[in-house]
Amino acid sequence: MGRTPPHPQVSQFDLQQVLEALVDPVRRSVVAQLVAVGEDIRCGDFDMPVSKSTATHHFRVLREAGLIRQYYVGTSRMNALRRAEMDEAFPGLLDALTPRAGRPTGAPPA
Amino acid sequence: MGRTPPHPQVSQFDLQQVLEALVDPVRRSVVAQLVAVGEDIRCGDFDMPVSKSTATHHFRVLREAGLIRQYYVGTSRMNALRRAEMDEAFPGLLDALTPRAGRPTGAPPA
């Protein structure tokens, strides 16, 4: 468990921090992909037009804001959307930014 | 009408631009004050902890994103929330960021 990075609790979620995470289109696309797929995604399996180190940075910002939970399966770092906790802290926000049907709003063109 | 600044149409609203406007806590507070008061507010009547020139910048960013409509009454520049148009373009977004009841989410402490 030593490799599991720290995650904030719902009570620590901060709207400012969440918005700063979601204002970046690449990070918003990561969340949109988790919403669209509906299951956890390995870091390397996201469609991200950035370098691996930049991707790692984006994942950290999302994790620290409480948007995703990261855990290991073997050597793979997995990412889970913290949907229920986000909906509890900021009702409607994820729905507004990442509609569940159709092309995710604001996602970069494929 | 020459003094009325340009405003985007709903079809021109862009989620990225709207989020960049709303990620700033002072600008989010301006929107929250319009939601809370429920009527148009003169530029000078907002509670904004910034200089007049910085406030003018914030109003322009909000106007260009489509969040507010500005117009003159005599020498006063008034600000109206473009609520219906925002709700049409991005359903639920304003509700998620600025609850209508209670203290606006994410507003700086008074």
Tab-separated table of C-alpha atoms in Angstrom:
chain	number	residue	atom	x	y	z
A	1	MET	CA	0.000	0.000	0.000
A	2	GLY	CA	3.053	2.207	0.296
A	3	ARG	CA	2.796	3.071	-3.339
A	4	THR	CA	-0.755	4.363	-3.107
A	5	PRO	CA	-0.521	8.157	-3.363
A	6	PRO	CA	-2.440	10.361	-0.901
A	7	HIS	CA	-6.027	11.345	-1.690
A	8	PRO	CA	-8.135	14.105	-0.135
A	9	GLN	CA	-11.309	13.252	1.751
A	10	VAL	CA	-14.628	14.661	0.555
A	11	SER	CA	-14.597	17.165	3.406
A	12	GLN	CA	-11.326	18.494	2.007
A	13	PHE	CA	-12.610	19.027	-1.530
A	14	ASP	CA	-12.246	22.669	-2.561
A	15	LEU	CA	-14.240	24.183	-5.420
A	16	GLN	CA	-11.394	26.485	-6.389
A	17	GLN	CA	-8.996	23.548	-6.649
A	18	VAL	CA	-11.530	21.479	-8.594
A	19	LEU	CA	-12.104	24.291	-11.076
A	20	GLU	CA	-8.377	24.824	-11.502
A	21	ALA	CA	-8.123	21.126	-12.312
A	22	LEU	CA	-11.026	21.171	-14.752
A	23	VAL	CA	-10.153	24.401	-16.556
A	24	ASP	CA	-7.377	22.535	-18.352
A	25	PRO	CA	-8.809	20.880	-21.482
A	26	VAL	CA	-6.505	17.854	-21.269
A	27	ARG	CA	-7.496	17.203	-17.662
A	28	ARG	CA	-11.163	17.765	-18.507
A	29	SER	CA	-10.741	15.229	-21.299
A	30	VAL	CA	-9.351	12.659	-18.833
A	31	VAL	CA	-12.455	13.068	-16.680
A	32	ALA	CA	-14.676	12.916	-19.769
A	33	GLN	CA	-13.022	9.664	-20.851
A	34	LEU	CA	-13.647	8.128	-17.422
A	35	VAL	CA	-17.283	9.239	-17.616
A	36	ALA	CA	-17.668	7.897	-21.155
A	37	VAL	CA	-16.030	4.518	-20.521
A	38	GLY	CA	-17.692	3.989	-17.175
A	39	GLU	CA	-14.840	1.984	-15.706
A	40	ASP	CA	-11.348	2.567	-14.371
A	41	ILE	CA	-8.622	3.318	-16.905
A	42	ARG	CA	-4.907	2.580	-16.825
A	43	CYS	CA	-2.740	5.738	-17.065
A	44	GLY	CA	-1.254	4.600	-20.358
A	45	ASP	CA	-4.635	3.911	-21.929
A	46	PHE	CA	-5.977	7.458	-21.964
A	47	ASP	CA	-6.056	9.422	-25.184
A	48	MET	CA	-3.776	12.302	-24.150
A	49	PRO	CA	-1.826	14.464	-26.596
A	50	VAL	CA	0.988	15.129	-24.121
A	51	SER	CA	4.270	13.638	-22.949
A	52	LYS	CA	4.296	10.977	-20.252
A	53	SER	CA	5.694	13.385	-17.646
A	54	THR	CA	3.053	15.985	-18.478
A	55	ALA	CA	0.389	13.303	-18.243
A	56	THR	CA	1.713	12.333	-14.817
A	57	HIS	CA	1.394	15.964	-13.755
A	58	HIS	CA	-2.203	16.128	-15.000
A	59	PHE	CA	-3.102	12.942	-13.113
A	60	ARG	CA	-1.604	14.355	-9.928
A	61	VAL	CA	-3.615	17.596	-10.227
A	62	LEU	CA	-6.800	15.581	-10.754
A	63	ARG	CA	-6.013	13.292	-7.833
A	64	GLU	CA	-5.163	16.132	-5.448
A	65	ALA	CA	-8.415	17.893	-6.360
A	66	GLY	CA	-10.331	14.713	-5.545
A	67	LEU	CA	-11.551	14.035	-9.062
A	68	ILE	CA	-9.806	10.684	-9.475
A	69	ARG	CA	-8.586	7.892	-7.230
A	70	GLN	CA	-5.355	6.208	-8.232
A	71	TYR	CA	-4.294	2.697	-7.265
A	72	TYR	CA	-1.989	0.008	-8.513
A	73	VAL	CA	-2.763	-3.295	-10.160
A	74	GLY	CA	0.585	-4.964	-10.524
A	75	THR	CA	2.760	-2.360	-12.193
A	76	SER	CA	-0.162	-0.511	-13.751
A	77	ARG	CA	-1.442	2.680	-12.169
A	78	MET	CA	-5.215	2.732	-12.500
A	79	ASN	CA	-7.542	5.730	-12.361
A	80	ALA	CA	-11.082	5.762	-11.012
A	81	LEU	CA	-13.457	8.697	-11.228
A	82	ARG	CA	-14.609	9.745	-7.739
A	83	ARG	CA	-18.067	10.380	-9.130
A	84	ALA	CA	-20.197	9.871	-6.034
A	85	GLU	CA	-17.913	11.929	-3.835
A	86	MET	CA	-17.731	14.785	-6.353
A	87	ASP	CA	-21.510	14.726	-6.747
A	88	GLU	CA	-21.814	14.897	-2.975
A	89	ALA	CA	-19.451	17.855	-2.678
A	90	PHE	CA	-20.505	19.764	-5.809
A	91	PRO	CA	-23.877	18.525	-7.065
A	92	GLY	CA	-24.302	18.858	-10.785
A	93	LEU	CA	-20.776	20.016	-11.554
A	94	LEU	CA	-19.531	16.864	-13.288
A	95	ASP	CA	-22.807	16.487	-15.136
A	96	ALA	CA	-22.537	20.051	-16.389
A	97	LEU	CA	-18.987	19.616	-17.593
A	98	THR	CA	-19.098	16.058	-18.863
A	99	PRO	CA	-22.481	14.980	-20.223
A	100	ARG	CA	-22.777	11.204	-20.040
A	101	ALA	CA	-24.231	10.808	-23.537
A	102	GLY	CA	-22.692	11.907	-26.794
A	103	ARG	CA	-19.416	13.674	-27.301
A	104	PRO	CA	-18.037	15.094	-24.062
A	105	THR	CA	-18.573	18.842	-23.901
A	106	GLY	CA	-15.387	20.744	-24.305
A	107	ALA	CA	-13.253	17.748	-25.153
A	108	PRO	CA	-10.664	18.432	-27.827
A	109	PRO	CA	-11.642	17.102	-31.264
A	110	ALA	CA	-10.428	13.533	-31.731
B	1	MET	CA	-25.838	52.463	-28.646
B	2	GLY	CA	-22.249	53.246	-29.603
B	3	ARG	CA	-21.166	52.762	-26.042
B	4	THR	CA	-22.631	49.304	-25.702
B	5	PRO	CA	-19.705	46.860	-25.789
B	6	PRO	CA	-19.870	43.754	-28.010
B	7	HIS	CA	-21.415	40.569	-26.648
B	8	PRO	CA	-21.149	37.017	-27.977
B	9	GLN	CA	-24.259	35.181	-29.150
B	10	VAL	CA	-25.227	31.920	-27.471
B	11	SER	CA	-23.956	29.981	-30.471
B	12	GLN	CA	-20.551	31.527	-29.831
B	13	PHE	CA	-20.353	30.529	-26.178
B	14	ASP	CA	-17.306	28.345	-25.537
B	15	LEU	CA	-17.001	26.095	-22.480
B	16	GLN	CA	-13.265	26.624	-22.260
B	17	GLN	CA	-13.718	30.402	-22.231
B	18	VAL	CA	-16.532	30.173	-19.678
B	19	LEU	CA	-14.416	28.020	-17.355
B	20	GLU	CA	-11.456	30.364	-17.699
B	21	ALA	CA	-13.785	33.173	-16.658
B	22	LEU	CA	-15.225	31.264	-13.718
B	23	VAL	CA	-11.991	29.801	-12.379
B	24	ASP	CA	-11.123	33.234	-11.005
B	25	PRO	CA	-12.666	33.613	-7.530
B	26	VAL	CA	-13.339	37.338	-7.934
B	27	ARG	CA	-15.166	36.784	-11.210
B	28	ARG	CA	-17.046	33.836	-9.744
B	29	SER	CA	-18.065	36.105	-6.882
B	30	VAL	CA	-19.436	38.681	-9.349
B	31	VAL	CA	-21.624	35.992	-10.898
B	32	ALA	CA	-22.638	34.757	-7.448
B	33	GLN	CA	-23.668	38.272	-6.421
B	34	LEU	CA	-25.834	38.610	-9.545
B	35	VAL	CA	-27.433	35.242	-8.755
B	36	ALA	CA	-27.994	36.185	-5.109
B	37	VAL	CA	-29.434	39.654	-5.768
B	38	GLY	CA	-31.554	38.526	-8.693
B	39	GLU	CA	-31.371	41.853	-10.494
B	40	ASP	CA	-28.876	43.858	-12.520
B	41	ILE	CA	-26.034	45.490	-10.609
B	42	ARG	CA	-24.077	48.666	-11.343
B	43	CYS	CA	-20.327	48.062	-11.777
B	44	GLY	CA	-19.537	50.199	-8.744
B	45	ASP	CA	-21.975	48.362	-6.497
B	46	PHE	CA	-20.315	44.952	-6.489
B	47	ASP	CA	-18.350	43.802	-3.490
B	48	MET	CA	-14.954	43.370	-5.166
B	49	PRO	CA	-11.618	43.478	-3.320
B	50	VAL	CA	-9.729	44.820	-6.336
B	51	SER	CA	-8.824	48.116	-7.993
B	52	LYS	CA	-11.232	49.758	-10.411
B	53	SER	CA	-9.069	48.884	-13.416
B	54	THR	CA	-8.802	45.258	-12.331
B	55	ALA	CA	-12.555	45.175	-11.823
B	56	THR	CA	-13.033	46.519	-15.355
B	57	HIS	CA	-10.834	43.697	-16.641
B	58	HIS	CA	-12.879	41.109	-14.753
B	59	PHE	CA	-16.147	42.515	-16.159
B	60	ARG	CA	-14.742	42.350	-19.687
B	61	VAL	CA	-13.692	38.690	-19.273
B	62	LEU	CA	-17.154	37.819	-17.977
B	63	ARG	CA	-18.831	39.748	-20.805
B	64	GLU	CA	-16.684	38.200	-23.522
B	65	ALA	CA	-17.424	34.714	-22.171
B	66	GLY	CA	-21.149	35.472	-22.344
B	67	LEU	CA	-21.772	35.364	-18.609
B	68	ILE	CA	-22.938	38.961	-18.256
B	69	ARG	CA	-24.555	41.573	-20.453
B	70	GLN	CA	-23.396	45.150	-19.954
B	71	TYR	CA	-25.403	48.247	-20.814
B	72	TYR	CA	-25.570	51.872	-19.813
B	73	VAL	CA	-28.151	53.711	-17.784
B	74	GLY	CA	-27.033	57.310	-17.944
B	75	THR	CA	-23.401	57.200	-16.927
B	76	SER	CA	-23.710	53.937	-15.001
B	77	ARG	CA	-22.586	50.697	-16.551
B	78	MET	CA	-25.002	47.997	-15.519
B	79	ASN	CA	-24.435	44.227	-15.450
B	80	ALA	CA	-27.029	41.561	-16.106
B	81	LEU	CA	-26.485	37.839	-15.689
B	82	ARG	CA	-27.175	36.009	-18.975
B	83	ARG	CA	-28.753	33.205	-17.009
B	84	ALA	CA	-31.153	31.782	-19.595
B	85	GLU	CA	-28.560	31.821	-22.342
B	86	MET	CA	-25.920	30.171	-20.135
B	87	ASP	CA	-28.411	27.535	-19.037
B	88	GLU	CA	-29.211	26.904	-22.695
B	89	ALA	CA	-25.555	26.528	-23.665
B	90	PHE	CA	-24.292	24.699	-20.562
B	91	PRO	CA	-27.206	23.229	-18.596
B	92	GLY	CA	-26.543	23.017	-14.888
B	93	LEU	CA	-23.212	24.800	-14.904
B	94	LEU	CA	-24.305	28.016	-13.182
B	95	ASP	CA	-26.417	26.064	-10.713
B	96	ALA	CA	-23.441	23.899	-9.829
B	97	LEU	CA	-21.144	26.860	-9.305
B	98	THR	CA	-23.514	29.343	-7.741
B	99	PRO	CA	-26.291	27.778	-5.674
B	100	ARG	CA	-29.222	30.175	-5.483
B	101	ALA	CA	-29.794	29.692	-1.773
B	102	GLY	CA	-27.352	30.341	1.038
B	103	ARG	CA	-23.806	31.513	0.773
B	104	PRO	CA	-22.512	31.233	-2.787
B	105	THR	CA	-20.220	28.221	-3.153
B	106	GLY	CA	-16.625	29.207	-3.523
B	107	ALA	CA	-17.179	32.888	-2.841
B	108	PRO	CA	-14.397	34.479	-0.832
B	109	PRO	CA	-15.280	35.008	2.853
B	110	ALA	CA	-16.923	38.412	3.371
